[in-house]
PDB file of C-alpha atoms in Angstrom:
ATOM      1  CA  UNK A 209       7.303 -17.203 -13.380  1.00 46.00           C
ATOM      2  CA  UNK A 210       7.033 -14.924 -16.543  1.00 40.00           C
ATOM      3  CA  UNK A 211      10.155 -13.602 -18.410  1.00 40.00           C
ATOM      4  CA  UNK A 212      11.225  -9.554 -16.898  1.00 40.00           C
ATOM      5  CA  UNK A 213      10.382  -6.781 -19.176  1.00 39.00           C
ATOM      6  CA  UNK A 214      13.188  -4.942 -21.007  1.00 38.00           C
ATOM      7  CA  UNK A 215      14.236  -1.654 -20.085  1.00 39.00           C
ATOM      8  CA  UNK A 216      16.318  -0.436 -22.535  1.00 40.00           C
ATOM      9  CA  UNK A 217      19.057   1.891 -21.989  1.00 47.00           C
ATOM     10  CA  UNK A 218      22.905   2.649 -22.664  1.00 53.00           C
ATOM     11  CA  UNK A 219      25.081  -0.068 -22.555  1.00 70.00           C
ATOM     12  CA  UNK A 220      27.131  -0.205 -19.803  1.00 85.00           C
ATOM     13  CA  UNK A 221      29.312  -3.417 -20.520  1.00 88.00           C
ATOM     14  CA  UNK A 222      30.915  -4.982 -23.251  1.00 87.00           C
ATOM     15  CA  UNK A 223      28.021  -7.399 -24.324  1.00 91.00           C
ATOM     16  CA  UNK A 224      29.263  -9.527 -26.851  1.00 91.00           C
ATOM     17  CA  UNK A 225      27.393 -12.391 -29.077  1.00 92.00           C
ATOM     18  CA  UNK A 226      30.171 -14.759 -27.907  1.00 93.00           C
ATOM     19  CA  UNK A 227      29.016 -13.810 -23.766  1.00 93.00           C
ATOM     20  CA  UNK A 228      25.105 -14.596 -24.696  1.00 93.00           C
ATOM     21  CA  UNK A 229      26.053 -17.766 -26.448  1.00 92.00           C
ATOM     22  CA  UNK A 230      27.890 -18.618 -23.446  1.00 92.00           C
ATOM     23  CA  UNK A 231      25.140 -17.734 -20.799  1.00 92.00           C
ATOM     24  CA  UNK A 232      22.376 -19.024 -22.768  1.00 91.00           C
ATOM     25  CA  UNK A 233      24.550 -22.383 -22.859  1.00 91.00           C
ATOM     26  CA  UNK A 234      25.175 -22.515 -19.477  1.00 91.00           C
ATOM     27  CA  UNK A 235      21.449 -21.270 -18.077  1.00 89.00           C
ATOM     28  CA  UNK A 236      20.254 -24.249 -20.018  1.00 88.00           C
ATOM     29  CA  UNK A 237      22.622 -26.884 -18.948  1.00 87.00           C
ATOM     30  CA  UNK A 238      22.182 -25.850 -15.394  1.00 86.00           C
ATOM     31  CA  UNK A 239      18.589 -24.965 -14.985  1.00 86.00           C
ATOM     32  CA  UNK A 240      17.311 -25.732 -18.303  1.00 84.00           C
ATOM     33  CA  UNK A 241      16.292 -22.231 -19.237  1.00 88.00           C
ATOM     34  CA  UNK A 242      16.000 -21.787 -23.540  1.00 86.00           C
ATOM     35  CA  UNK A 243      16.965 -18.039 -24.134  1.00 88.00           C
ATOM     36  CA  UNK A 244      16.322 -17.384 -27.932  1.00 86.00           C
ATOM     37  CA  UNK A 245      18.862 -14.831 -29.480  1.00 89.00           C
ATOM     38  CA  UNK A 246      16.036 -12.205 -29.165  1.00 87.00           C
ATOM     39  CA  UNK A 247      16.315 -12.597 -25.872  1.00 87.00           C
ATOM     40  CA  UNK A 248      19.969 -10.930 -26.183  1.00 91.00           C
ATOM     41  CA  UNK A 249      18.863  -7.238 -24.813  1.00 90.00           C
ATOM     42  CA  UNK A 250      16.970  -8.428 -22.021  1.00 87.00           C
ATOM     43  CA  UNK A 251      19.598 -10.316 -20.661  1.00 91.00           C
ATOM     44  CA  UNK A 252      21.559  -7.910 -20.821  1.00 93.00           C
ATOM     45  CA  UNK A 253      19.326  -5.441 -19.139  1.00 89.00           C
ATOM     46  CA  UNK A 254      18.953  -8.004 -16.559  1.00 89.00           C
ATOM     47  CA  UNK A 255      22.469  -9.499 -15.277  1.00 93.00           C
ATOM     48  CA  UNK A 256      24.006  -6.052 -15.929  1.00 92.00           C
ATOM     49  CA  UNK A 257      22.979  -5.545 -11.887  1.00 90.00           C
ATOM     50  CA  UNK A 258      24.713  -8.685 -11.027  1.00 92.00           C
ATOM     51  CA  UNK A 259      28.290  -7.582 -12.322  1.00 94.00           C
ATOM     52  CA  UNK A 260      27.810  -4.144 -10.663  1.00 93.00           C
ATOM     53  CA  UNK A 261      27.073  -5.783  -7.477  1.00 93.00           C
ATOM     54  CA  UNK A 262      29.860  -8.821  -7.978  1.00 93.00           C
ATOM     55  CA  UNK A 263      32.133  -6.003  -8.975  1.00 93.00           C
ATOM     56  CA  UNK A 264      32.566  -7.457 -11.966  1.00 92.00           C
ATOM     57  CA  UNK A 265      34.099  -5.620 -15.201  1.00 90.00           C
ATOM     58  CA  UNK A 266      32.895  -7.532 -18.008  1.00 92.00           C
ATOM     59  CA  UNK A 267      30.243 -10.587 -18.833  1.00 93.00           C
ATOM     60  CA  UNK A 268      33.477 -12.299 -20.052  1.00 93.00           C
ATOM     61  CA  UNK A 269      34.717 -12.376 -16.360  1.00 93.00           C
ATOM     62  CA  UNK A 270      30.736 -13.006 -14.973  1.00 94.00           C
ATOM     63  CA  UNK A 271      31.224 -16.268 -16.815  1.00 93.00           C
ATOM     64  CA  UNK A 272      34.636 -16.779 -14.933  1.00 93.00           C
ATOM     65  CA  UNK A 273      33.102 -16.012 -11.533  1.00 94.00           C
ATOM     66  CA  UNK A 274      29.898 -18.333 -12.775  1.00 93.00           C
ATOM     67  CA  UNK A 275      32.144 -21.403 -13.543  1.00 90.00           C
ATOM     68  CA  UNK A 276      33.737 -21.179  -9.823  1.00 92.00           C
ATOM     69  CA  UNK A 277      32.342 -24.296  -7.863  1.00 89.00           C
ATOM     70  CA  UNK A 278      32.079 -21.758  -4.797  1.00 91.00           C
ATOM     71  CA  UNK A 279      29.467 -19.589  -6.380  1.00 90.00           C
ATOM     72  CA  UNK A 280      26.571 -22.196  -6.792  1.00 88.00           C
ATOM     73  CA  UNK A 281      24.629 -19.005  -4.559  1.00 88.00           C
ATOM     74  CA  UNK A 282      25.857 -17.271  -7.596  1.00 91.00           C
ATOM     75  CA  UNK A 283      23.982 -19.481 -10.153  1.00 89.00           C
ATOM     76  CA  UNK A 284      20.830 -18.968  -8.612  1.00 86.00           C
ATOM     77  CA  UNK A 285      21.147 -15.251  -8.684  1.00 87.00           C
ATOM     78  CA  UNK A 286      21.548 -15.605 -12.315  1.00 90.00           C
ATOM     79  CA  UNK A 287      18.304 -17.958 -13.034  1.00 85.00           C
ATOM     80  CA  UNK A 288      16.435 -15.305 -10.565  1.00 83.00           C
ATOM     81  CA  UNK A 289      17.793 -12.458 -12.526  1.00 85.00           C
ATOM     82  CA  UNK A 290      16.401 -13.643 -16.051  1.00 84.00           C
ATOM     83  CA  UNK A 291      13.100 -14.370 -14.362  1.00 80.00           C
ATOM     84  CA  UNK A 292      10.509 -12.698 -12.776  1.00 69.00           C
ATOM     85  CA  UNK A 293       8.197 -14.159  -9.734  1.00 70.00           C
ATOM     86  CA  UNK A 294       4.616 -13.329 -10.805  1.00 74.00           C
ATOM     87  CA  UNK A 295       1.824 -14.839  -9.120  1.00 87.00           C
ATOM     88  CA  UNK A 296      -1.260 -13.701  -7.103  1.00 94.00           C
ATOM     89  CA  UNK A 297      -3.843 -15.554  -4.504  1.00 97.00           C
ATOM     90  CA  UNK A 298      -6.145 -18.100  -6.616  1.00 97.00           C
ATOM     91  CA  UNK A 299      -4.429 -17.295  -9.765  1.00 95.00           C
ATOM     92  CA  UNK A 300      -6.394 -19.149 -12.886  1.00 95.00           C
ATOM     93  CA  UNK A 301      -9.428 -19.667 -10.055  1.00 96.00           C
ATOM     94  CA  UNK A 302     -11.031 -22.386 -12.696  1.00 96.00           C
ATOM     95  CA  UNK A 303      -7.897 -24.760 -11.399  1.00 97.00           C
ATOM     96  CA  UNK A 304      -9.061 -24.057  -7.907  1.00 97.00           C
ATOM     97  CA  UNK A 305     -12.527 -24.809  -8.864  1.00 96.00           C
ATOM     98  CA  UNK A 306     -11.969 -27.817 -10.669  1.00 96.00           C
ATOM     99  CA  UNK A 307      -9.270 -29.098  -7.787  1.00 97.00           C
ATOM    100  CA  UNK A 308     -12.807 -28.386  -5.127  1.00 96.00           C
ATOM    101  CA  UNK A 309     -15.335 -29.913  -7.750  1.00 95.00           C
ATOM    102  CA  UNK A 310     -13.222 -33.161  -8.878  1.00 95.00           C
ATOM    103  CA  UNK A 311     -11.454 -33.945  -6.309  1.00 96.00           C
ATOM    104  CA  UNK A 312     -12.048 -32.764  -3.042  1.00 96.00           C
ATOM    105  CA  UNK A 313     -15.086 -34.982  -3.008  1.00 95.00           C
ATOM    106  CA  UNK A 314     -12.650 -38.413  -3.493  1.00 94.00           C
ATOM    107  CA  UNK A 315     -10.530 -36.853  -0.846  1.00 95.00           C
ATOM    108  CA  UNK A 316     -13.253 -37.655   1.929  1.00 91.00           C
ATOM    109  CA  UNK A 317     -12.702 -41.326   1.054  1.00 91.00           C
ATOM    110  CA  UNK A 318      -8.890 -41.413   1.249  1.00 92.00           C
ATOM    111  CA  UNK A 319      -6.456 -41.916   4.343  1.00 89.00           C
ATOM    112  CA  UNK A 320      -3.702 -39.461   2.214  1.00 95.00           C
ATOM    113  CA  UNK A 321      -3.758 -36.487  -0.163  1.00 97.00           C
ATOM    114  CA  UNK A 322      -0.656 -34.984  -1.312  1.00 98.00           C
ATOM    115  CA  UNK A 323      -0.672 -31.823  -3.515  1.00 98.00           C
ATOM    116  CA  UNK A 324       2.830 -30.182  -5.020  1.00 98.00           C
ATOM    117  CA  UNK A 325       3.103 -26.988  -6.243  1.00 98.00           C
ATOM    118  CA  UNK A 326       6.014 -27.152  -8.514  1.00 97.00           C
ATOM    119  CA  UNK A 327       7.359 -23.693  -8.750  1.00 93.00           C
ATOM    120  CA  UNK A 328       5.685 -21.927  -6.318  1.00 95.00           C
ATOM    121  CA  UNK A 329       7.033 -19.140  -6.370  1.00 94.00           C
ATOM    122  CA  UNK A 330       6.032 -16.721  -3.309  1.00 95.00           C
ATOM    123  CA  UNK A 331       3.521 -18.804  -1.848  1.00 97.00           C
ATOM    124  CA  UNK A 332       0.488 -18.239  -2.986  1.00 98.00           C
ATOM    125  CA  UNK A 333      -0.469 -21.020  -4.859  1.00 98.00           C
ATOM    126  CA  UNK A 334       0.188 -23.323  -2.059  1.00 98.00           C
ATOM    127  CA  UNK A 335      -1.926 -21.001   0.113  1.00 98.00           C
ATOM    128  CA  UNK A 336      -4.638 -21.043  -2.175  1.00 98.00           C
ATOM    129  CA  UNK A 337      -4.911 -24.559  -2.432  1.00 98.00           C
ATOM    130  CA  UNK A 338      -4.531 -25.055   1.065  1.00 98.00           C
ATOM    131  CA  UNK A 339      -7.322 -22.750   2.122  1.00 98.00           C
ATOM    132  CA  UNK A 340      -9.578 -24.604  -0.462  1.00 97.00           C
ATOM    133  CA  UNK A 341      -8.778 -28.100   1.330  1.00 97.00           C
ATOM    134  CA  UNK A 342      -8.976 -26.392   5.159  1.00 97.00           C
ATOM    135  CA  UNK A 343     -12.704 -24.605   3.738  1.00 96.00           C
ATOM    136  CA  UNK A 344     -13.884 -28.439   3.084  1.00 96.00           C
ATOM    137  CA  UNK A 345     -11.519 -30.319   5.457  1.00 96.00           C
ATOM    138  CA  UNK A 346     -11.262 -27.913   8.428  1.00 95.00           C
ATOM    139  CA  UNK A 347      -9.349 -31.420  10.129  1.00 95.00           C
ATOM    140  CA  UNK A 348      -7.043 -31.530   6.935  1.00 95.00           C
ATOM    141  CA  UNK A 349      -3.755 -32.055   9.365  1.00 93.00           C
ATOM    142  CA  UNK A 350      -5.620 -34.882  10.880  1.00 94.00           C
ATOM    143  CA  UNK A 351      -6.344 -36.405   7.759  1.00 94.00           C
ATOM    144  CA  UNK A 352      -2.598 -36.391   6.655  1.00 96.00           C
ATOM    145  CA  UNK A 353      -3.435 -33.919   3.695  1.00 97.00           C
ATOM    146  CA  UNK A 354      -0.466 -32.216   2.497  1.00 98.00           C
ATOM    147  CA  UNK A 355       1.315 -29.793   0.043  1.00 98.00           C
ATOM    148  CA  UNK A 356       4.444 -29.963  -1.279  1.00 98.00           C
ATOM    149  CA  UNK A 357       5.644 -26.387  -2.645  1.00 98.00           C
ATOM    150  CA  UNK A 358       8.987 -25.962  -4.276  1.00 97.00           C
ATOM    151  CA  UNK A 359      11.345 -23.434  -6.517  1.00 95.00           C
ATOM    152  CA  UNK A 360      14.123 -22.958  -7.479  1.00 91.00           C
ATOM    153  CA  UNK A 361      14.824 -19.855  -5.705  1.00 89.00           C
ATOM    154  CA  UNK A 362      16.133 -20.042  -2.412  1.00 89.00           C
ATOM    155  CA  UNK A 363      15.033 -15.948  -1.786  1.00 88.00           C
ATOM    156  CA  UNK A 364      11.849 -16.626  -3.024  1.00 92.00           C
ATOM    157  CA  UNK A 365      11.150 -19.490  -0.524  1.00 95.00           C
ATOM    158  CA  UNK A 366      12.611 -17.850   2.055  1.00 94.00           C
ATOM    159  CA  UNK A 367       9.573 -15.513   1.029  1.00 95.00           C
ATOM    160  CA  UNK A 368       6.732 -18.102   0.992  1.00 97.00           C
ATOM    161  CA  UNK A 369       7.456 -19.436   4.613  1.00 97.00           C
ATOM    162  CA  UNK A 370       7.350 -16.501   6.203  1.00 97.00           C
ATOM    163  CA  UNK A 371       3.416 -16.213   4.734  1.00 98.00           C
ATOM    164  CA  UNK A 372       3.660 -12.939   5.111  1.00 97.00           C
ATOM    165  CA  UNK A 373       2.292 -10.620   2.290  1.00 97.00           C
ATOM    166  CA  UNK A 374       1.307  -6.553   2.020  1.00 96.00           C
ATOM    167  CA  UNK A 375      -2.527  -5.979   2.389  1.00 96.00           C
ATOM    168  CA  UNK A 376      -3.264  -5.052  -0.967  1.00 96.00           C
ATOM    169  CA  UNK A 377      -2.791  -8.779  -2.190  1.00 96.00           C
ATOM    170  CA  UNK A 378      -5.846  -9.767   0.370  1.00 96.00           C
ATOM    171  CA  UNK A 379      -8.490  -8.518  -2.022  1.00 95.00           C
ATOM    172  CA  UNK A 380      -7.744 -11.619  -4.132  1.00 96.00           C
ATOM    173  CA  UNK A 381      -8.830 -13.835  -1.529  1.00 97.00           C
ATOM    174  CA  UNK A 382     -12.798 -14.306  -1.143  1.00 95.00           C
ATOM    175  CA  UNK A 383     -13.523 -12.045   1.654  1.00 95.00           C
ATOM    176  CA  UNK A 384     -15.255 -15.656   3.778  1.00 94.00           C
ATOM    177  CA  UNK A 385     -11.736 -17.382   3.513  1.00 97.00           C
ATOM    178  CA  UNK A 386     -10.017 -13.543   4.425  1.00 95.00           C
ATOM    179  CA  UNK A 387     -11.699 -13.608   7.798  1.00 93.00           C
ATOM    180  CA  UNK A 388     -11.053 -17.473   8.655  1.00 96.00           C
ATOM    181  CA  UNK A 389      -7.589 -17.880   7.431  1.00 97.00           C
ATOM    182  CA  UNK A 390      -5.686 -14.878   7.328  1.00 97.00           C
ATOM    183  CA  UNK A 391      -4.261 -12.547  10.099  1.00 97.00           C
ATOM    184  CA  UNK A 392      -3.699  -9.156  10.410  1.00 95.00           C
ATOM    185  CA  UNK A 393      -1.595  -7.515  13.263  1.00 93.00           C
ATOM    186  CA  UNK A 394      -1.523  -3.121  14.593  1.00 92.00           C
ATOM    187  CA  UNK A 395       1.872  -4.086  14.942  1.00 94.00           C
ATOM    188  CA  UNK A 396       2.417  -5.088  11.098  1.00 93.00           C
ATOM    189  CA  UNK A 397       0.769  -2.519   9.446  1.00 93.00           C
ATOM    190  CA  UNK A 398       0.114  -2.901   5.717  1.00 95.00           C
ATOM    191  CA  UNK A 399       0.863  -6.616   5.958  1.00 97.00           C
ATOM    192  CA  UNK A 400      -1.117  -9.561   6.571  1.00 97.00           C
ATOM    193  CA  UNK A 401      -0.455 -13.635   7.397  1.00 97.00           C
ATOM    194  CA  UNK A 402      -1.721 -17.137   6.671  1.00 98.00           C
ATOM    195  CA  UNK A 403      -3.318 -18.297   9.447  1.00 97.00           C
ATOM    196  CA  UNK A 404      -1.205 -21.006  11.396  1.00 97.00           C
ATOM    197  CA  UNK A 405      -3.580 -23.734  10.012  1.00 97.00           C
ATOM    198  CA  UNK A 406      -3.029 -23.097   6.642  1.00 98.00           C
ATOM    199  CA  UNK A 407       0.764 -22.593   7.002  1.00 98.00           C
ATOM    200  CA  UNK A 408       0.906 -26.199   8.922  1.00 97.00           C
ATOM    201  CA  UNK A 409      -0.382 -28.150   5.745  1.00 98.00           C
ATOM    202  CA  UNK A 410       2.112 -26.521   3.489  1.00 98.00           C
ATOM    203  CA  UNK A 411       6.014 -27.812   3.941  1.00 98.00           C
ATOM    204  CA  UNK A 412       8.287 -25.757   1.499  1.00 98.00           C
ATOM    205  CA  UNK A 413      11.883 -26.348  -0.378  1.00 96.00           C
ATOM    206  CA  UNK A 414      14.353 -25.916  -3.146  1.00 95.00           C
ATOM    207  CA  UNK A 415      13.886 -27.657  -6.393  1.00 95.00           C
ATOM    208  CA  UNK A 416      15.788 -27.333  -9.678  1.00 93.00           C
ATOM    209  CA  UNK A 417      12.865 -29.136 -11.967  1.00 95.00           C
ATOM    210  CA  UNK A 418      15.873 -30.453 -14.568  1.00 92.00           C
ATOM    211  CA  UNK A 419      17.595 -32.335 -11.631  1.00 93.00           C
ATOM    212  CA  UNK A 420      16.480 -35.456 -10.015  1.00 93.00           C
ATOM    213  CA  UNK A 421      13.743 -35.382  -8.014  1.00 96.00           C
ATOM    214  CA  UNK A 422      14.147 -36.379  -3.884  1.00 94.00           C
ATOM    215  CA  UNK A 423      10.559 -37.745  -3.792  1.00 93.00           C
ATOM    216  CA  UNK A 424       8.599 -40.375  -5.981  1.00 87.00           C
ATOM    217  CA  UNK A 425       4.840 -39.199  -4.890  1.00 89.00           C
ATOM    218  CA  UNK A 426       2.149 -39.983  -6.091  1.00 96.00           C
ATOM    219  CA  UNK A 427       0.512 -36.721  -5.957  1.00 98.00           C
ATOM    220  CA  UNK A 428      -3.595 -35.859  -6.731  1.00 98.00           C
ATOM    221  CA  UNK A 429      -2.676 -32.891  -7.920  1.00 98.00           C
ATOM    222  CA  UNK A 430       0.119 -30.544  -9.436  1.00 98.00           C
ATOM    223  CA  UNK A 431      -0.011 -27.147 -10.107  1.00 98.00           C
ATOM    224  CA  UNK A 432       2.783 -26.503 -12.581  1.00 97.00           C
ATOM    225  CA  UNK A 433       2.253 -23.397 -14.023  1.00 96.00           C
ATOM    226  CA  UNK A 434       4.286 -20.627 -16.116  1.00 92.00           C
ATOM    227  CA  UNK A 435       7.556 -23.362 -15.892  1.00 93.00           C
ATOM    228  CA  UNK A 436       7.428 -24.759 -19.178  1.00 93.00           C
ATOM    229  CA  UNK A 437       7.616 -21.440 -21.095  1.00 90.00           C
ATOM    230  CA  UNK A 438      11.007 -21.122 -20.215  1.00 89.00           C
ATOM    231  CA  UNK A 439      12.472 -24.635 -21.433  1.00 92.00           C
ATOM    232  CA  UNK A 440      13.142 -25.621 -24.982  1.00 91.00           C
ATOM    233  CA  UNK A 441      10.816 -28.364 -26.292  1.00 92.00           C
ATOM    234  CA  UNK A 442      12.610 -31.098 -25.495  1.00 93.00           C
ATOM    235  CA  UNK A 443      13.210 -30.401 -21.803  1.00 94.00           C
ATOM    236  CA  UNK A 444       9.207 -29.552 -21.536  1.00 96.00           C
ATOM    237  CA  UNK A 445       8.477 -32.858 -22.853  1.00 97.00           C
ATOM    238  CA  UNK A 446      10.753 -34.487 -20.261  1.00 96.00           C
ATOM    239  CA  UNK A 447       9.069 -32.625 -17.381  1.00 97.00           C
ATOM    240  CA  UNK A 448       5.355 -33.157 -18.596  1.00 98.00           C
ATOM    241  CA  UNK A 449       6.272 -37.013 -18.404  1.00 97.00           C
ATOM    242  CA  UNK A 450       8.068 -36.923 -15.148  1.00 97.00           C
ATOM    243  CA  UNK A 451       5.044 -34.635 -13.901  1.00 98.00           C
ATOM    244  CA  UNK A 452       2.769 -37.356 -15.123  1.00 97.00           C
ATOM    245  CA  UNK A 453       4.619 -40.146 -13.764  1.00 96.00           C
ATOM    246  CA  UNK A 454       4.574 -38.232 -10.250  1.00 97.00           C
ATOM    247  CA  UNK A 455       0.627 -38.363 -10.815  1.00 97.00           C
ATOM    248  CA  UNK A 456      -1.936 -40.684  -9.149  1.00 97.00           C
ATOM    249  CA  UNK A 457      -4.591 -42.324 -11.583  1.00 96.00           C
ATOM    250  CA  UNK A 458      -7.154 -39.666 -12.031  1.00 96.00           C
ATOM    251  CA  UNK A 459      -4.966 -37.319 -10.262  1.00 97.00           C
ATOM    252  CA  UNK A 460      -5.143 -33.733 -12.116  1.00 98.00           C
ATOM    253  CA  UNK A 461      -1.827 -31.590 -13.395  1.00 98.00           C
ATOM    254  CA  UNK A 462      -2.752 -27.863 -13.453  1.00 98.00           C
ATOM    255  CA  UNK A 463      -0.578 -26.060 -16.152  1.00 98.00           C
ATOM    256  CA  UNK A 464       0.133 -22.072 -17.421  1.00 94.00           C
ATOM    257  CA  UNK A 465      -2.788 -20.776 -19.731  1.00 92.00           C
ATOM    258  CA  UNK A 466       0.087 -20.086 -22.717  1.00 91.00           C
ATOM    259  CA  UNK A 467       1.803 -24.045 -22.257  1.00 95.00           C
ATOM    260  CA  UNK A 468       0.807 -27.365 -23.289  1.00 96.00           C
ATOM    261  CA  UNK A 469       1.924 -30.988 -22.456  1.00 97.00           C
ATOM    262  CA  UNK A 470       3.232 -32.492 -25.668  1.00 96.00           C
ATOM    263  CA  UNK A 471       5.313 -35.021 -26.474  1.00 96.00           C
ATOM    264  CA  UNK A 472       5.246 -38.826 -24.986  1.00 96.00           C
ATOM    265  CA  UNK A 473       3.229 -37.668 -21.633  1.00 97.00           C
ATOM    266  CA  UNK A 474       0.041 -37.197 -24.097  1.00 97.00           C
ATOM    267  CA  UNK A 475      -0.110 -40.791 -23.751  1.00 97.00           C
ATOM    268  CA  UNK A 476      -0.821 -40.444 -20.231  1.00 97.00           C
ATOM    269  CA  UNK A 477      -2.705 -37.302 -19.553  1.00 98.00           C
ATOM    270  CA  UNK A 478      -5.895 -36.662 -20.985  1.00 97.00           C
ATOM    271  CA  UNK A 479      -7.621 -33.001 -21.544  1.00 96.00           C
ATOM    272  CA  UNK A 480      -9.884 -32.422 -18.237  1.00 96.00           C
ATOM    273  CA  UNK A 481     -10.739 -28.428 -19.044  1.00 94.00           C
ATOM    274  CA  UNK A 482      -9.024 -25.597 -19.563  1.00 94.00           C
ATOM    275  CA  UNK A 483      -5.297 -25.956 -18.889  1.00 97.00           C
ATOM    276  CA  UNK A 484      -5.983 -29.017 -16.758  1.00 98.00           C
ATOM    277  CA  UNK A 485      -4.956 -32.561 -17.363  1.00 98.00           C
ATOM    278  CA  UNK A 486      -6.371 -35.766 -16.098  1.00 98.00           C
ATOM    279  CA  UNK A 487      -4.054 -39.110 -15.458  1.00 98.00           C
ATOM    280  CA  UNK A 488      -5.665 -41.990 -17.589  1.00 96.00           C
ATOM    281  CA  UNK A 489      -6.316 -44.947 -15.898  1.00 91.00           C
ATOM    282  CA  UNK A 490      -3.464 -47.716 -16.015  1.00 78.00           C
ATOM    283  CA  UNK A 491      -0.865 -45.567 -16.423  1.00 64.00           C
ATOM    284  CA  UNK A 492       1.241 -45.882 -13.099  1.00 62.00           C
ATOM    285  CA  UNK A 493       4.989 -45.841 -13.402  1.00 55.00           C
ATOM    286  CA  UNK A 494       7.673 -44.575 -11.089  1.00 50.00           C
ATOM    287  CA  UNK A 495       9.251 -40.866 -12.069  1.00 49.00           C
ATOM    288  CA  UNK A 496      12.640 -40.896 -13.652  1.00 44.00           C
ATOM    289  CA  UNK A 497      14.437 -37.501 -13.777  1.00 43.00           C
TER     290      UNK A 497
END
């Protein structure tokens, strides 16, 4: 996820300091967004569609309608309002190539693999990685090797299972894993799908990353990317340990090229390459959210 660009433009609401205060305080207790004050325009520019279409006359009475315990659907529109889903097939490829150099060669020797994708957006990042497991493990279902892919964003989900995706994005894929594991229908024109192999290793659901966690893991790998940039520094350092916690020893967390784990989970993760993190041995202890 990267932050919307501003348009700017007349105001069309009553915008006061007071309201941003307000929302930023309430995007970061619920979803642990940080929203600077130069942030104010943007947000603006950005919610300003949600109180047209909640028929809303002011941010004043947004934050009414917000505090209703009905309109959790609500709450989600605003965190998907003040962010932006950007992503593309094998994104940052060197975390792809270090996930098929370092460890697909210890996943021969194991009975389980488990991968998460921890804001996944639209999908592709789980599809990546699972066409780079299916390319060396064409049996991957067989060998109970799985990813986990989750966000925040209900809509956006709802997007990544139904794998489907217009044709222009296919030129990111190498054209040898375009052939095997993606389809194209003359009934979909302009679209293209996973391949029913690759969708079966990926199982996808809704996460808030600053709530507890329904699973303990371990996991060999996490891609994590472009999350952090939106907390404040004390909420990243929380998720970098939980992240690390949720790690396997010598299991690898794959972070955005502009973030970097700081804080107490420095004790556990070691440097393995650009934007990459290796768990140090002896380090094993449960997650706590």
């Amino acid at each position: 996820m990267t932050l919307s660009p501003l348009e700017a433009g007349p105001r069309e609401f009553t915008f006061t300091d007071d309201d941003f205060r307000n929302l930023a305080k309430l995007a970061r207790a619920e979803f642990g967004l940080s929203l600077a004050d130069s942030k104010k325009p943007l947000v603006y520019s950005r919610l300003a569609r949600r109180l047209r279409a909640r028929n809303v006359a002011s941010f004043r009475d947004y934050m009414t309608l917000l505090a209703a315990e009905a309109e959790g659907e609500e709450r989600l529109e605003l965190v998907s309002a003040l962010t932006t889903n950007v992503t593309s097939f094998f994104r940052e490829k060197h975390h792809f190539d270090s996930l098929q150099s370092e460890l697909l060669p210890q996943f021969s020797q194991q009975r389980r693999v488990r991968i998460w994708s921890a804001g996944c957006s639209s999908g592709q990042e789980a599809f990546s990685t699972a066409m780079t497991l299916l390319t060396a493990f064409p049996d991957a279902a067989r060998r109970d090797m799985r990813i986990l892919a989750t966000d925040i964003d209900p809509a956006i989900v709802r997007k990544a299972r139904a794998a489907r995706y217009p044709l222009e994005e296919r030129a990111a894929i190498p054209a040898a894993l375009q052939s095997r594991w993606t389809v194209t229908r003359e009934t979909d024109p302009g679209f293209f799908e996973m391949a029913p192999d690759v969708k079966a290793l990926v199982t996808f659901g809704e996460l808030n990353l600053v709530e507890p966690w329904p699973f303990r893991g371990p996991f060999d790998a996490i891609f994590c990317r472009n999350v952090a940039i939106y907390f404040d520094q004390e909420t990243q350092q929380t998720l970098w340990a939980n992240l690390a916690r949720m790690l396997r020893e010598g299991g690898l967390l794959f972070i955005g090229h502009s973030e970097r784990v700081s804080g107490p989970a420095t004790s556990d993760l070691a440097t393995a390459g650009v934007t990459t993190y290796r768990k140090r041995p002896g380090r094993d202890r449960p997650a706590t959210n």
